[in-house]
PDB file of C-alpha atoms in Angstrom:
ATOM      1  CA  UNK A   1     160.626 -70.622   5.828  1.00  0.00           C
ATOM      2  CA  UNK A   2     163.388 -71.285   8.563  1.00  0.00           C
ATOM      3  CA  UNK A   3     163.195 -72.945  11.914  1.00  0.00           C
ATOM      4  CA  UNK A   4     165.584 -70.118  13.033  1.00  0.00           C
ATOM      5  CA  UNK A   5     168.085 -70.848  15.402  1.00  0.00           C
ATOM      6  CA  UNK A   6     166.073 -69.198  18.608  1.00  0.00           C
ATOM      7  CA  UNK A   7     163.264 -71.827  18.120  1.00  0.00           C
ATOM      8  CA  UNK A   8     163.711 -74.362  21.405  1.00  0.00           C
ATOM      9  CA  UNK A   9     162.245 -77.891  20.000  1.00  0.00           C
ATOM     10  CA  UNK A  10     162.969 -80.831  22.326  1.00  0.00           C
ATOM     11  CA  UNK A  11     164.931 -83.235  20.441  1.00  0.00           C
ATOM     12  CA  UNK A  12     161.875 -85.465  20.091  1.00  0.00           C
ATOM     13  CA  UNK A  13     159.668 -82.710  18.190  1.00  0.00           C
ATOM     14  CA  UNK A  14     158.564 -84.460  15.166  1.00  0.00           C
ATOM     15  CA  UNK A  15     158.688 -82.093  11.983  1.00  0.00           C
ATOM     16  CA  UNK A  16     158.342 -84.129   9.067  1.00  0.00           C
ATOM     17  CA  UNK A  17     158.880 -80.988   6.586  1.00  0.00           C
ATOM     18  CA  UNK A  18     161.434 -78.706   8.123  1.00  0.00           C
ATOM     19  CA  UNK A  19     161.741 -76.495   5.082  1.00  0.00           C
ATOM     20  CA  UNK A  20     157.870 -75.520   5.550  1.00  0.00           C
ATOM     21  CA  UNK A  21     157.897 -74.905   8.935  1.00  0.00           C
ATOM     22  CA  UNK A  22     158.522 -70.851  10.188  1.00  0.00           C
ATOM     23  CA  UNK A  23     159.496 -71.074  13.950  1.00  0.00           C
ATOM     24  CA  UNK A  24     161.357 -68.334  15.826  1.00  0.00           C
ATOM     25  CA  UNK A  25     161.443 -67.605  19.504  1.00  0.00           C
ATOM     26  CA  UNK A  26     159.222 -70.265  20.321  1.00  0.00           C
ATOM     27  CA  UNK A  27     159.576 -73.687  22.674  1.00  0.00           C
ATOM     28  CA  UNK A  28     158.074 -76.592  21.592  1.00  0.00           C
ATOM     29  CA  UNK A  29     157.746 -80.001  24.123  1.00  0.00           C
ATOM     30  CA  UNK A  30     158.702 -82.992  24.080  1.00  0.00           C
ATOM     31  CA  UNK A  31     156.720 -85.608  21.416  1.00  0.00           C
ATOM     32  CA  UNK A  32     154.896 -82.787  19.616  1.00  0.00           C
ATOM     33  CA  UNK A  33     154.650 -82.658  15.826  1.00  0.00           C
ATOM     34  CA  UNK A  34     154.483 -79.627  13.737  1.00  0.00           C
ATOM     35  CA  UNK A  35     153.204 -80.000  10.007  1.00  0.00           C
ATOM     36  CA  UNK A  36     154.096 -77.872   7.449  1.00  0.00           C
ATOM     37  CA  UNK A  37     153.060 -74.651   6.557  1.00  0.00           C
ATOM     38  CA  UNK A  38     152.507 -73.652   9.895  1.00  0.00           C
ATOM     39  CA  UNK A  39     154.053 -70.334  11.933  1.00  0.00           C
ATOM     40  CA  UNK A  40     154.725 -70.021  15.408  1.00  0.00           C
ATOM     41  CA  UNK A  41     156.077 -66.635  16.665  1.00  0.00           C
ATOM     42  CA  UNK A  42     158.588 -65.025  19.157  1.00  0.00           C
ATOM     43  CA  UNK A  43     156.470 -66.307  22.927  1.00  0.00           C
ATOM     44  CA  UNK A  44     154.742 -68.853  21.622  1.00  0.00           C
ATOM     45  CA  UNK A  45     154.589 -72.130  24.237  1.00  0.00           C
ATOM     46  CA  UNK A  46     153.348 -75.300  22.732  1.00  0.00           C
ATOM     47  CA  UNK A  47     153.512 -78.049  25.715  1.00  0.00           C
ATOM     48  CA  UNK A  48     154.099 -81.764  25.467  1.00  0.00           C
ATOM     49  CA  UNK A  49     152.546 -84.686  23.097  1.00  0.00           C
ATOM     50  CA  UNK A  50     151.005 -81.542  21.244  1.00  0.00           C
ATOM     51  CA  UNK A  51     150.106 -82.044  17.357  1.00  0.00           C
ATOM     52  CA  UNK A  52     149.895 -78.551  15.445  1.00  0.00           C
ATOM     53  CA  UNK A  53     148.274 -79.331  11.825  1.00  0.00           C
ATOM     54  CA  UNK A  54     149.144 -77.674   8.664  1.00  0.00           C
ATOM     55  CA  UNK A  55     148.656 -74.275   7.698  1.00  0.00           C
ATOM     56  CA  UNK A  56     148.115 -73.154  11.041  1.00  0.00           C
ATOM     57  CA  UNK A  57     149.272 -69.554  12.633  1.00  0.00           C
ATOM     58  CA  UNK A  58     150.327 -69.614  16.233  1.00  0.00           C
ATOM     59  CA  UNK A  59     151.100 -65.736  17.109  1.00  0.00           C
ATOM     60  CA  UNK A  60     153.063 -64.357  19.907  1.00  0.00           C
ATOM     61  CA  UNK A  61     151.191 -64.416  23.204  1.00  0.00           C
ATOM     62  CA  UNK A  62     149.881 -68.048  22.723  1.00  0.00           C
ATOM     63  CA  UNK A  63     150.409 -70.410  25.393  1.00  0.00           C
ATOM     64  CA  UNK A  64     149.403 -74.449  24.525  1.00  0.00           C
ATOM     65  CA  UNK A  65     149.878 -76.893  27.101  1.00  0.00           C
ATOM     66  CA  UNK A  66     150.271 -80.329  26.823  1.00  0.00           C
ATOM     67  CA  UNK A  67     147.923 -82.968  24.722  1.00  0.00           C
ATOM     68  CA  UNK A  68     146.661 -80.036  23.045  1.00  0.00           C
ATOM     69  CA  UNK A  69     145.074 -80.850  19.217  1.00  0.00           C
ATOM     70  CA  UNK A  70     145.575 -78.242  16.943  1.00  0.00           C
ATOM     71  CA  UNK A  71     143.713 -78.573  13.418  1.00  0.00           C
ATOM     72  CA  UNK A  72     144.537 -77.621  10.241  1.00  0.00           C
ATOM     73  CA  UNK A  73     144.383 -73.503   9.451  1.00  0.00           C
ATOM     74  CA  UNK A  74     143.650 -72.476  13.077  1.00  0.00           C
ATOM     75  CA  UNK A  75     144.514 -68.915  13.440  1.00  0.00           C
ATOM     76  CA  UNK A  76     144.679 -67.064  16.156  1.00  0.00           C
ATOM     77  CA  UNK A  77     144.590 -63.470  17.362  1.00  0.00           C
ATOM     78  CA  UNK A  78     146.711 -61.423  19.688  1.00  0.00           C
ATOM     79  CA  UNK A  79     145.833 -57.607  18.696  1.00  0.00           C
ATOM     80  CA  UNK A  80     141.664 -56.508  19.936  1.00  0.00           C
ATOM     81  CA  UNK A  81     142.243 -53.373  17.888  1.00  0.00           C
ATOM     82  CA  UNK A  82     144.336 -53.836  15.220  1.00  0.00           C
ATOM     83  CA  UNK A  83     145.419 -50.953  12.944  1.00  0.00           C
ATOM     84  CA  UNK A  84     148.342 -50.154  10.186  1.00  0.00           C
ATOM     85  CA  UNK A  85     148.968 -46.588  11.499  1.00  0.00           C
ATOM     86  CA  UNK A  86     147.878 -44.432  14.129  1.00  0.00           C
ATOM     87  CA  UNK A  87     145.783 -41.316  13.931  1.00  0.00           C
ATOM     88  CA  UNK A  88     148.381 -39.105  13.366  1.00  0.00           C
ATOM     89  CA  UNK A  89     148.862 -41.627  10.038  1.00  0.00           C
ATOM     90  CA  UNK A  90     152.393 -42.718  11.135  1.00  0.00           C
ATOM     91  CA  UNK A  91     152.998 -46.676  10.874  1.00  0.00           C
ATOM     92  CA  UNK A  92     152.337 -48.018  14.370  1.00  0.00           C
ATOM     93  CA  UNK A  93     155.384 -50.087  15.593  1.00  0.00           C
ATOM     94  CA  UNK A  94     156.067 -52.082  18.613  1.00  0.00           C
ATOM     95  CA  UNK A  95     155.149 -49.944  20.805  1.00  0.00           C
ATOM     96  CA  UNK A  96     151.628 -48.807  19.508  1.00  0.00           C
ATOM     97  CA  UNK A  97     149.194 -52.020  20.367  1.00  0.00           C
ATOM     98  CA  UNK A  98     148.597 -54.128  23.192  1.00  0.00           C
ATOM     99  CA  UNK A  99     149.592 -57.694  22.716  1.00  0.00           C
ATOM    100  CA  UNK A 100     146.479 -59.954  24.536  1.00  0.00           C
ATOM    101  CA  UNK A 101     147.510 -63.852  25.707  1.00  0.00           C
ATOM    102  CA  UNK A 102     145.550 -66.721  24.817  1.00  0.00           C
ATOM    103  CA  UNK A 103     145.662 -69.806  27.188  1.00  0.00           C
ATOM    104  CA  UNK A 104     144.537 -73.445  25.563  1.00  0.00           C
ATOM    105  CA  UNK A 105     144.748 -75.876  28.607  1.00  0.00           C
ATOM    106  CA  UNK A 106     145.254 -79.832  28.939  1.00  0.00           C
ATOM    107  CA  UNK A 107     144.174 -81.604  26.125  1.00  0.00           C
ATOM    108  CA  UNK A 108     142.031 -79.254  24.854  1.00  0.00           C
ATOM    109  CA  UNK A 109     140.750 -79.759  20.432  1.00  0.00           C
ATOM    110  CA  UNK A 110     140.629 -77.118  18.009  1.00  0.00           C
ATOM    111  CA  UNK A 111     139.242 -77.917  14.961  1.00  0.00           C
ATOM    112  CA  UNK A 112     140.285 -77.230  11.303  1.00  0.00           C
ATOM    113  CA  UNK A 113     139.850 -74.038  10.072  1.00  0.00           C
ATOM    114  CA  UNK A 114     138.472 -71.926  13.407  1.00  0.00           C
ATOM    115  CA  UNK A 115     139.756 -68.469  14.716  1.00  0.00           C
ATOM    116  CA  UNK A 116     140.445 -67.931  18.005  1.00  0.00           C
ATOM    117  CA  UNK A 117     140.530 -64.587  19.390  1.00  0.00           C
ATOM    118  CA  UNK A 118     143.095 -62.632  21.854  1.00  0.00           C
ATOM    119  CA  UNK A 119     142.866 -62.674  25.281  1.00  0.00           C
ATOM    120  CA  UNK A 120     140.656 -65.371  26.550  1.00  0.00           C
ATOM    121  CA  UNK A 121     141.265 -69.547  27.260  1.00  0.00           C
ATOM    122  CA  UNK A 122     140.095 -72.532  26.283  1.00  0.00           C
ATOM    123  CA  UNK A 123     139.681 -75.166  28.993  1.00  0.00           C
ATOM    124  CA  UNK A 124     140.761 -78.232  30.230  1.00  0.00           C
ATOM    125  CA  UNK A 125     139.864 -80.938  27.717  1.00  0.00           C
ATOM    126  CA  UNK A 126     137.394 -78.472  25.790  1.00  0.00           C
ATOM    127  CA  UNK A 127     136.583 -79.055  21.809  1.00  0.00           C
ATOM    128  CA  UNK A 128     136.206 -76.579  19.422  1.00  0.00           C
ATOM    129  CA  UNK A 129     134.309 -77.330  16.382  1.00  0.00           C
ATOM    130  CA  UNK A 130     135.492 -77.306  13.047  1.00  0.00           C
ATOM    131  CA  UNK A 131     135.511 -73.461  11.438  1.00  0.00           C
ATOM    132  CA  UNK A 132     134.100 -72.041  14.640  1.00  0.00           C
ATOM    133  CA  UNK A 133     135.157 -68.644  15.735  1.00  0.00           C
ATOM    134  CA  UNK A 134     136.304 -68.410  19.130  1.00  0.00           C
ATOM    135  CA  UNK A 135     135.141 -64.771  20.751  1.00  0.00           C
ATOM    136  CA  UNK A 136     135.170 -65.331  24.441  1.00  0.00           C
ATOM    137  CA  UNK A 137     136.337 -68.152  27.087  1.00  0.00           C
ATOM    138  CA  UNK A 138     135.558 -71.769  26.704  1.00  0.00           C
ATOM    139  CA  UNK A 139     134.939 -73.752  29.791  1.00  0.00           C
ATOM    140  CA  UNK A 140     136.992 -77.072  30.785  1.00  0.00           C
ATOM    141  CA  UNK A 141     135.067 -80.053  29.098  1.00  0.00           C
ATOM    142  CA  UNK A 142     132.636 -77.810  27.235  1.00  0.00           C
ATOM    143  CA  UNK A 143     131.934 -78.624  23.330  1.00  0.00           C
ATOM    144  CA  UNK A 144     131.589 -75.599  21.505  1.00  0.00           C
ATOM    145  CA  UNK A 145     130.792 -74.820  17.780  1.00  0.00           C
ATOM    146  CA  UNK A 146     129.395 -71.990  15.660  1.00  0.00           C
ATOM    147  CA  UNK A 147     130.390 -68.400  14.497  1.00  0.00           C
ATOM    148  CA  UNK A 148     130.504 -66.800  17.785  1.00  0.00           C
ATOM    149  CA  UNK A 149     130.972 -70.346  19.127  1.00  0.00           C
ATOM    150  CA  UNK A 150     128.765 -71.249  21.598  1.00  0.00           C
ATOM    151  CA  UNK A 151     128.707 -73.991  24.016  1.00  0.00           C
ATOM    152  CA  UNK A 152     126.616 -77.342  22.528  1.00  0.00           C
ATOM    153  CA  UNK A 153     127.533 -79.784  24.714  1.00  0.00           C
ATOM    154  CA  UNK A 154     130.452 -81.478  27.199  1.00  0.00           C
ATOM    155  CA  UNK A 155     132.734 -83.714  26.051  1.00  0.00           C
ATOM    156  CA  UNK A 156     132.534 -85.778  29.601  1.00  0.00           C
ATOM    157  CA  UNK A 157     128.961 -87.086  27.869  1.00  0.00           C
ATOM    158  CA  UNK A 158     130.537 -88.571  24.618  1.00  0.00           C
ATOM    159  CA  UNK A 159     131.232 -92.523  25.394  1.00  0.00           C
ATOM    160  CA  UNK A 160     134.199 -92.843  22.933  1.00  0.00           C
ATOM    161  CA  UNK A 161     136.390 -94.694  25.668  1.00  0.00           C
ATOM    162  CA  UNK A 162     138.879 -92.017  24.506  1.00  0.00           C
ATOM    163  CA  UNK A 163     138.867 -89.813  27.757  1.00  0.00           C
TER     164      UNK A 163
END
């Protein structure tokens, strides 16, 4: 698994297993660190001071900005109606699905192991719970767990002296 030539890290991307890493097309900012076992397609943005666990799968249409947390095996989504062929039974190609974008904004969390579906965003500083399954927009600062996630509380009312 290549970081192929059309990946653009900064010089200051941390990837501590290069040989584990599949990266094409992609940019990557400045301080981030990728772990190993982790994809990120043709499209994919990931902002700075970003860390991107193992085992994770960024797809095209993904856009991370900067501070963003990214757990181990977060998926995400970028087809709503996926499908091998079309009705006719051909094999759909490039041109038979809609790709959807997925925004995760400043300093957002995603926990290990959640899904996070096409087309919506996850807000400003928001946290995503641990295996929860993202199906629609989370709001800046909310806390949201749960499969459909669901908002739980706001991370503005934790006192961790980490904000």
């Amino acid at each position: 698994m290549p970081i192929a030539d059309s990946a653009r890290l900064d010089p200051s991307v941390r990837v501590p297993q290069p040989d584990l890493v599949n990266a094409y097309g992609c940019t990557v900012g400045s301080d981030s660190m990728i772990g190993p076992f982790v994809e990120i397609q043709t499209g994919v943005v990931i902002g700075e001071r970003c860390k991107v666990q193992s085992h994770s799968f960024l797809c095209e249409g993904v856009t991370i900005e900067d501070e963003v947390f990214v757990g181990h095996g977060v998926v995400f989504t970028n087809d709503r109606l996926p499908r091998s062929t079309n009705v006719d039974g051909s094999v759909r190609g490039d041109d038979d699905w809609k790709m959807e974008r997925t925004f995760v904004r400043r300093r957002a969390s995603i926990g290990s192991g959640a899904v996070v579906l096409c087309g919506l965003e996850i807000g400003e500083e928001a946290m995503v719970g641990a295996g929860a399954v993202v199906t629609k927009s989370v709001p800046a600062h909310a806390i949201v767990v749960g499969s459909p996630a669901r908002v739980v509380g706001d991370v503005r009312d934790q006192d961790d002296g980490e904000r």
